[in-house]
């Protein structure tokens, strides 16, 4: 499929292909008596988090995995959450543990993330996994959103080797792990990586020489077509709501990239929604299946 001159990267289709592969893998593991188990912990009643959590549980069950959600009230003491994590760490039927962010204000997210056994940290936020990602040790877990971006590049046959990749955004969830993935040796990597952020002097000068642009800014339509080199591969991680009186909900979702102008010059581009977004849960389940395989029980 193409838009303007660009090939549209279909994250819905790739996420389904990843899930189909996982379904086969889960069936194989079942023959060895292994059922990959993912437990999601939701503290409080943030409505957006509730939607994500339901979707994670539902998708894991569809693949034949054990998907469980533990819901705790917003005023749960931190020690109680820590005790729950200790129990999940010790439970051999639980291979992946995810504590849904954001946590209530009285909790310290850093302490909670460090409490999770790194071998079960399928979100890839434990410092041990962050370190393994940087070192290039394959038995760790990479954060799901940047891992999903890499999967899109690989499955669309984008040649990344030796290419200039410019990432805009330096968060620990997207920008930094994205850089760590692309700089490694291997498929969908071997890039020369630049990370830009709000203090970058001349953003357009960087994006204009990039073969691959990955926008993880969290602001609507910052990257426009005139900031891109013709033929660039453009990956838009951003999900932003903008007011739109003509839309049924009064808003619509746009990315960090101005789609219309960018798709006129890019060779490949991800839409928002339907690009990177659907990949995140697929990669979470992929991490969980590998966690189960590595645990071997
Ligand atoms: P953060 O807000 O944590 O990080 C944004 C980064 O963008 C920061 O490093 C910031 O710089 C930089 N930045 C902000 N404004 C500019 C600018 N004008 N020029 C250059 N750099 C700028 O966001 P996240 O990384 O968590 O998320 C980024 C986007 O991706 C959001 O839209 C989010 O909704 C989306 N997202 C989507 C996911 C999915 O599809 N499943 C998952 C996670 C995120 P500085 O560090 O200097 O402040």
Tab-separated table of C-alpha atoms and ligand atoms in Angstrom:
chain	number	residue	atom	x	y	z
A	1	UNK	CA	0.000	0.000	0.000
A	2	UNK	CA	1.305	3.505	-0.665
A	3	UNK	CA	0.428	7.019	0.334
A	4	UNK	CA	1.840	9.848	-1.710
A	5	UNK	CA	5.120	8.299	-2.728
A	6	UNK	CA	5.526	6.430	0.545
A	7	UNK	CA	4.838	2.820	1.484
A	8	UNK	CA	2.555	2.709	4.487
A	9	UNK	CA	3.955	0.522	7.283
A	10	UNK	CA	0.959	-1.387	8.589
A	11	UNK	CA	1.440	-2.014	12.308
A	12	UNK	CA	-1.915	-3.749	12.652
A	13	UNK	CA	-0.850	-6.388	10.103
A	14	UNK	CA	2.662	-6.813	11.519
A	15	UNK	CA	1.338	-7.094	15.083
A	16	UNK	CA	-1.014	-9.838	13.867
A	17	UNK	CA	1.872	-11.652	12.158
A	18	UNK	CA	3.855	-11.489	15.423
A	19	UNK	CA	0.849	-12.851	17.345
A	20	UNK	CA	0.387	-15.665	14.794
A	21	UNK	CA	4.037	-16.684	15.248
A	22	UNK	CA	3.592	-16.562	19.010
A	23	UNK	CA	0.463	-18.698	18.868
A	24	UNK	CA	2.467	-21.444	17.157
A	25	UNK	CA	5.263	-21.091	19.696
A	26	UNK	CA	2.817	-21.246	22.604
A	27	UNK	CA	1.335	-24.455	21.144
A	28	UNK	CA	4.841	-25.988	20.940
A	29	UNK	CA	5.597	-25.000	24.515
A	30	UNK	CA	2.275	-26.515	25.623
A	31	UNK	CA	3.500	-29.899	24.357
A	32	UNK	CA	6.359	-29.570	26.840
A	33	UNK	CA	3.908	-28.662	29.586
A	34	UNK	CA	4.833	-24.957	29.597
A	35	UNK	CA	2.093	-22.317	29.559
A	36	UNK	CA	3.589	-18.804	29.387
A	37	UNK	CA	2.033	-16.688	32.118
A	38	UNK	CA	1.785	-12.905	32.227
A	39	UNK	CA	0.568	-11.123	35.346
A	40	UNK	CA	-0.301	-7.463	35.068
A	41	UNK	CA	-0.659	-5.448	38.267
A	42	UNK	CA	-2.943	-2.429	38.140
A	43	UNK	CA	-2.954	-0.078	41.115
A	44	UNK	CA	-5.819	2.423	41.217
A	45	UNK	CA	-8.425	3.131	38.575
A	46	UNK	CA	-6.812	5.261	35.875
A	47	UNK	CA	-9.221	4.714	32.935
A	48	UNK	CA	-6.540	4.625	30.205
A	49	UNK	CA	-4.508	2.091	32.218
A	50	UNK	CA	-7.633	-0.057	32.697
A	51	UNK	CA	-8.069	-0.220	28.909
A	52	UNK	CA	-4.415	-1.236	28.322
A	53	UNK	CA	-4.549	-3.854	31.047
A	54	UNK	CA	-7.736	-5.461	29.720
A	55	UNK	CA	-6.233	-5.592	26.271
A	56	UNK	CA	-3.025	-7.250	27.569
A	57	UNK	CA	-4.993	-9.924	29.441
A	58	UNK	CA	-7.352	-10.576	26.525
A	59	UNK	CA	-4.581	-10.866	23.923
A	60	UNK	CA	-2.496	-13.199	26.067
A	61	UNK	CA	-5.478	-15.521	26.557
A	62	UNK	CA	-6.213	-15.493	22.814
A	63	UNK	CA	-2.723	-16.855	22.209
A	64	UNK	CA	-3.208	-19.692	24.691
A	65	UNK	CA	-1.155	-18.051	27.418
A	66	UNK	CA	-2.132	-17.538	31.034
A	67	UNK	CA	-3.108	-13.878	31.351
A	68	UNK	CA	-3.945	-12.539	34.782
A	69	UNK	CA	-4.622	-9.110	36.189
A	70	UNK	CA	-4.249	-8.233	39.861
A	71	UNK	CA	-6.159	-5.063	40.730
A	72	UNK	CA	-5.198	-3.161	43.871
A	73	UNK	CA	-6.894	-0.076	45.326
A	74	UNK	CA	-5.185	3.293	44.790
A	75	UNK	CA	-4.346	3.614	48.513
A	76	UNK	CA	-2.487	0.279	48.703
A	77	UNK	CA	0.669	0.733	50.790
A	78	UNK	CA	3.864	0.326	48.798
A	79	UNK	CA	4.969	-2.548	51.078
A	80	UNK	CA	1.888	-4.503	50.023
A	81	UNK	CA	2.696	-4.085	46.338
A	82	UNK	CA	6.273	-5.150	47.063
A	83	UNK	CA	5.015	-8.263	48.890
A	84	UNK	CA	2.814	-9.094	45.885
A	85	UNK	CA	5.798	-8.753	43.532
A	86	UNK	CA	7.817	-11.056	45.808
A	87	UNK	CA	5.054	-13.679	45.562
A	88	UNK	CA	4.884	-13.344	41.772
A	89	UNK	CA	8.695	-13.564	41.553
A	90	UNK	CA	8.514	-16.879	43.430
A	91	UNK	CA	5.574	-18.291	41.425
A	92	UNK	CA	6.861	-20.652	38.690
A	93	UNK	CA	3.640	-20.295	36.654
A	94	UNK	CA	4.265	-16.547	36.280
A	95	UNK	CA	6.909	-15.813	33.624
A	96	UNK	CA	6.225	-12.124	33.043
A	97	UNK	CA	5.306	-9.406	35.534
A	98	UNK	CA	4.192	-5.949	34.497
A	99	UNK	CA	3.268	-3.205	36.930
A	100	UNK	CA	1.124	-0.782	34.952
A	101	UNK	CA	2.348	2.802	34.916
A	102	UNK	CA	1.543	5.402	36.220
A	103	UNK	CA	1.543	4.346	39.870
A	104	UNK	CA	-0.227	6.425	42.532
A	105	UNK	CA	1.848	9.363	43.778
A	106	UNK	CA	2.715	7.784	47.148
A	107	UNK	CA	4.601	4.967	45.430
A	108	UNK	CA	8.161	5.044	44.181
A	109	UNK	CA	8.190	3.581	40.690
A	110	UNK	CA	11.976	3.056	40.672
A	111	UNK	CA	11.867	0.888	43.789
A	112	UNK	CA	8.954	-1.121	42.399
A	113	UNK	CA	10.670	-1.779	39.052
A	114	UNK	CA	13.818	-2.944	40.862
A	115	UNK	CA	11.773	-5.370	42.960
A	116	UNK	CA	10.728	-7.394	39.897
A	117	UNK	CA	12.966	-10.363	39.092
A	118	UNK	CA	14.859	-9.211	35.944
A	119	UNK	CA	14.120	-12.625	34.383
A	120	UNK	CA	10.388	-11.754	34.629
A	121	UNK	CA	10.682	-8.059	33.771
A	122	UNK	CA	9.025	-8.292	30.345
A	123	UNK	CA	8.599	-4.507	30.208
A	124	UNK	CA	12.404	-4.257	30.090
A	125	UNK	CA	12.690	-1.400	32.588
A	126	UNK	CA	14.761	-3.096	35.313
A	127	UNK	CA	18.324	-1.702	35.310
A	128	UNK	CA	19.675	-5.208	34.688
A	129	UNK	CA	17.691	-5.403	31.443
A	130	UNK	CA	18.595	-1.835	30.503
A	131	UNK	CA	22.250	-2.825	30.964
A	132	UNK	CA	21.873	-6.053	28.994
A	133	UNK	CA	20.269	-4.122	26.152
A	134	UNK	CA	23.191	-1.735	26.001
A	135	UNK	CA	25.762	-4.532	26.199
A	136	UNK	CA	23.884	-6.508	23.531
A	137	UNK	CA	23.142	-9.566	25.697
A	138	UNK	CA	20.264	-11.313	24.018
A	139	UNK	CA	18.738	-12.978	27.085
A	140	UNK	CA	17.532	-9.649	28.506
A	141	UNK	CA	14.279	-7.909	27.616
A	142	UNK	CA	14.049	-4.736	25.545
A	143	UNK	CA	11.232	-2.250	26.194
A	144	UNK	CA	8.238	-3.151	24.046
A	145	UNK	CA	7.648	0.047	22.057
A	146	UNK	CA	11.167	0.465	20.637
A	147	UNK	CA	11.363	-3.321	20.136
A	148	UNK	CA	8.145	-2.985	18.133
A	149	UNK	CA	9.698	-0.262	15.973
A	150	UNK	CA	12.657	-2.518	15.222
A	151	UNK	CA	10.298	-5.385	14.360
A	152	UNK	CA	8.503	-3.108	11.872
A	153	UNK	CA	11.813	-2.200	10.215
A	154	UNK	CA	12.827	-5.856	9.962
A	155	UNK	CA	9.491	-7.139	8.679
A	156	UNK	CA	9.330	-4.400	6.034
A	157	UNK	CA	12.828	-5.285	4.886
A	158	UNK	CA	14.208	-1.811	5.622
A	159	UNK	CA	17.976	-1.933	5.166
A	160	UNK	CA	19.297	-0.386	8.364
A	161	UNK	CA	22.947	-1.386	8.139
A	162	UNK	CA	25.251	1.630	8.056
A	163	UNK	CA	22.285	3.975	7.847
A	164	UNK	CA	21.942	7.263	9.717
A	165	UNK	CA	19.122	6.920	12.233
A	166	UNK	CA	17.939	10.070	13.975
A	167	UNK	CA	15.754	9.540	17.039
A	168	UNK	CA	13.861	12.501	18.443
A	169	UNK	CA	13.171	11.944	22.144
A	170	UNK	CA	15.385	10.646	24.961
A	171	UNK	CA	12.907	9.027	27.351
A	172	UNK	CA	13.806	5.794	29.119
A	173	UNK	CA	10.693	4.172	27.634
A	174	UNK	CA	11.253	4.983	23.966
A	175	UNK	CA	14.135	7.221	22.825
A	176	UNK	CA	17.092	5.838	24.778
A	177	UNK	CA	16.272	2.123	24.378
A	178	UNK	CA	15.523	2.772	20.689
A	179	UNK	CA	19.062	4.092	20.292
A	180	UNK	CA	20.469	1.117	22.187
A	181	UNK	CA	18.642	-1.300	19.860
A	182	UNK	CA	19.660	0.399	16.607
A	183	UNK	CA	23.335	0.723	17.495
A	184	UNK	CA	23.779	-3.025	18.130
A	185	UNK	CA	25.067	-5.512	15.584
A	186	UNK	CA	22.372	-7.562	13.892
A	187	UNK	CA	19.163	-7.438	11.889
A	188	UNK	CA	17.274	-4.142	11.987
A	189	UNK	CA	20.317	-2.463	13.555
A	190	UNK	CA	23.953	-1.549	12.732
A	191	UNK	CA	22.857	2.082	12.438
A	192	UNK	CA	24.802	5.263	13.087
A	193	UNK	CA	22.564	6.739	15.758
A	194	UNK	CA	21.835	10.324	16.775
A	195	UNK	CA	19.499	11.174	19.659
A	196	UNK	CA	17.833	14.601	19.555
A	197	UNK	CA	15.773	16.232	22.317
A	198	UNK	CA	14.364	19.577	23.383
A	199	UNK	CA	17.856	21.082	23.804
A	200	UNK	CA	19.053	20.030	20.356
A	201	UNK	CA	20.361	23.109	18.555
A	202	UNK	CA	19.098	22.565	15.027
A	203	UNK	CA	16.676	19.663	14.872
A	204	UNK	CA	15.950	19.996	11.156
A	205	UNK	CA	19.654	19.827	10.302
A	206	UNK	CA	19.743	16.389	11.938
A	207	UNK	CA	16.493	15.028	10.522
A	208	UNK	CA	17.348	16.255	6.990
A	209	UNK	CA	20.395	14.027	6.741
A	210	UNK	CA	18.703	10.988	8.292
A	211	UNK	CA	17.966	7.784	6.395
A	212	UNK	CA	15.658	6.737	9.238
A	213	UNK	CA	13.748	9.200	11.425
A	214	UNK	CA	12.070	7.970	14.598
A	215	UNK	CA	9.874	10.546	16.323
A	216	UNK	CA	9.072	9.993	20.027
A	217	UNK	CA	8.385	13.556	21.104
A	218	UNK	CA	4.838	13.585	22.475
A	219	UNK	CA	3.892	16.758	20.592
A	220	UNK	CA	1.621	16.901	17.551
A	221	UNK	CA	3.106	17.092	14.058
A	222	UNK	CA	6.534	18.523	14.960
A	223	UNK	CA	8.300	16.718	12.115
A	224	UNK	CA	7.193	18.080	8.760
A	225	UNK	CA	7.997	17.017	5.220
A	226	UNK	CA	10.483	19.847	4.673
A	227	UNK	CA	12.557	18.437	7.561
A	228	UNK	CA	13.028	15.106	5.771
A	229	UNK	CA	15.390	13.821	3.141
A	230	UNK	CA	13.528	12.395	0.132
A	231	UNK	CA	13.338	8.617	0.560
A	232	UNK	CA	13.698	8.649	4.344
A	233	UNK	CA	12.018	5.949	6.428
A	234	UNK	CA	9.772	7.683	8.957
A	235	UNK	CA	8.573	5.990	12.130
A	236	UNK	CA	6.100	7.931	14.237
A	237	UNK	CA	5.821	6.755	17.850
A	238	UNK	CA	3.768	9.743	19.002
A	239	UNK	CA	0.108	9.550	19.988
A	240	UNK	CA	-1.406	12.997	20.521
A	241	UNK	CA	-4.996	14.133	20.876
A	242	UNK	CA	-5.880	17.287	18.981
A	243	UNK	CA	-9.234	19.008	19.142
A	244	UNK	CA	-11.371	18.434	16.078
A	245	UNK	CA	-14.990	19.573	16.170
A	246	UNK	CA	-15.774	17.478	13.094
A	247	UNK	CA	-14.628	14.208	14.750
A	248	UNK	CA	-17.266	12.125	16.591
A	249	UNK	CA	-15.388	12.363	19.919
A	250	UNK	CA	-14.409	16.012	19.451
A	251	UNK	CA	-10.743	15.064	18.999
A	252	UNK	CA	-8.590	12.969	16.724
A	253	UNK	CA	-5.260	11.241	17.156
A	254	UNK	CA	-2.184	12.496	15.364
A	255	UNK	CA	1.457	11.552	15.588
A	256	UNK	CA	4.587	13.588	16.191
A	257	UNK	CA	5.002	13.665	12.418
A	258	UNK	CA	2.907	15.770	10.053
A	259	UNK	CA	1.654	12.821	8.017
A	260	UNK	CA	0.535	14.561	4.867
A	261	UNK	CA	3.724	16.480	4.143
A	262	UNK	CA	6.003	13.679	5.394
A	263	UNK	CA	4.343	10.939	3.349
A	264	UNK	CA	4.947	12.983	0.198
A	265	UNK	CA	8.737	12.670	0.625
A	266	UNK	CA	9.292	9.512	2.704
A	267	UNK	CA	9.908	6.066	1.202
A	268	UNK	CA	8.140	4.382	4.151
A	269	UNK	CA	5.983	5.867	6.886
A	270	UNK	CA	3.909	4.623	9.826
A	271	UNK	CA	0.377	6.005	10.228
A	272	UNK	CA	-1.091	7.122	13.567
A	273	UNK	CA	-3.092	5.236	14.663
A	274	UNK	CA	-2.234	1.835	13.213
A	275	UNK	CA	1.564	2.083	13.026
A	276	UNK	CA	3.753	1.646	16.102
A	277	UNK	CA	0.828	1.557	18.568
A	278	UNK	CA	-0.406	-1.997	17.876
A	279	UNK	CA	3.142	-3.384	18.139
A	280	UNK	CA	3.629	-2.689	21.848
A	281	UNK	CA	1.374	-5.432	23.238
A	282	UNK	CA	2.575	-7.913	20.608
A	283	UNK	CA	6.172	-7.345	21.746
A	284	UNK	CA	5.166	-7.639	25.404
A	285	UNK	CA	3.744	-11.082	24.682
A	286	UNK	CA	6.818	-11.976	22.648
A	287	UNK	CA	8.989	-11.100	25.655
A	288	UNK	CA	6.729	-13.179	27.912
A	289	UNK	CA	6.924	-16.253	25.670
A	290	UNK	CA	10.721	-15.967	25.636
A	291	UNK	CA	10.747	-15.526	29.426
A	292	UNK	CA	8.815	-18.811	29.687
A	293	UNK	CA	11.163	-20.538	27.253
A	294	UNK	CA	14.223	-19.302	29.149
A	295	UNK	CA	12.715	-20.380	32.482
A	296	UNK	CA	12.086	-23.802	30.923
A	297	UNK	CA	9.166	-24.514	33.234
B	1	LIG	P1	8.462	11.861	26.939
B	1	LIG	O1	7.614	13.052	27.169
B	1	LIG	O2	8.971	11.099	28.111
B	1	LIG	O3	9.720	12.281	26.052
B	1	LIG	C1	9.610	13.175	24.994
B	1	LIG	C2	10.989	13.519	24.470
B	1	LIG	O4	10.837	14.434	23.388
B	1	LIG	C3	11.893	14.197	25.496
B	1	LIG	O5	13.166	13.627	25.433
B	1	LIG	C4	11.899	15.662	25.063
B	1	LIG	O6	13.124	16.314	25.339
B	1	LIG	C5	11.712	15.539	23.570
B	1	LIG	N1	11.105	16.736	22.987
B	1	LIG	C6	9.998	17.381	23.402
B	1	LIG	N2	9.731	18.426	22.610
B	1	LIG	C7	10.701	18.451	21.666
B	1	LIG	C8	10.961	19.284	20.556
B	1	LIG	N3	10.180	20.326	20.240
B	1	LIG	N4	12.059	19.011	19.806
B	1	LIG	C9	12.855	17.971	20.098
B	1	LIG	N5	12.642	17.134	21.130
B	1	LIG	C10	11.565	17.373	21.904
B	1	LIG	O7	7.623	10.911	25.968
B	1	LIG	P2	7.723	9.321	25.680
B	1	LIG	O8	9.062	8.984	25.147
B	1	LIG	O9	7.186	8.570	26.814
B	1	LIG	O10	6.643	9.214	24.504
B	1	LIG	C11	6.806	9.900	23.284
B	1	LIG	C12	5.542	9.765	22.465
B	1	LIG	O11	5.336	8.387	22.155
B	1	LIG	C13	4.259	10.227	23.157
B	1	LIG	O12	3.400	10.795	22.183
B	1	LIG	C14	3.643	8.937	23.663
B	1	LIG	O13	2.231	9.032	23.743
B	1	LIG	C15	4.048	7.976	22.597
B	1	LIG	N6	4.149	6.594	23.065
B	1	LIG	C16	3.522	5.625	22.326
B	1	LIG	C17	3.580	4.317	22.710
B	1	LIG	C18	2.910	3.293	21.855
B	1	LIG	O14	2.689	3.499	20.705
B	1	LIG	N7	2.552	2.159	22.351
B	1	LIG	C19	4.278	3.893	23.932
B	1	LIG	C20	4.998	4.961	24.578
B	1	LIG	C21	4.905	6.258	24.155
B	1	LIG	P3	13.654	16.584	26.847
B	1	LIG	O15	14.162	15.260	27.317
B	1	LIG	O16	14.713	17.580	26.680
B	1	LIG	O17	12.465	17.066	27.627
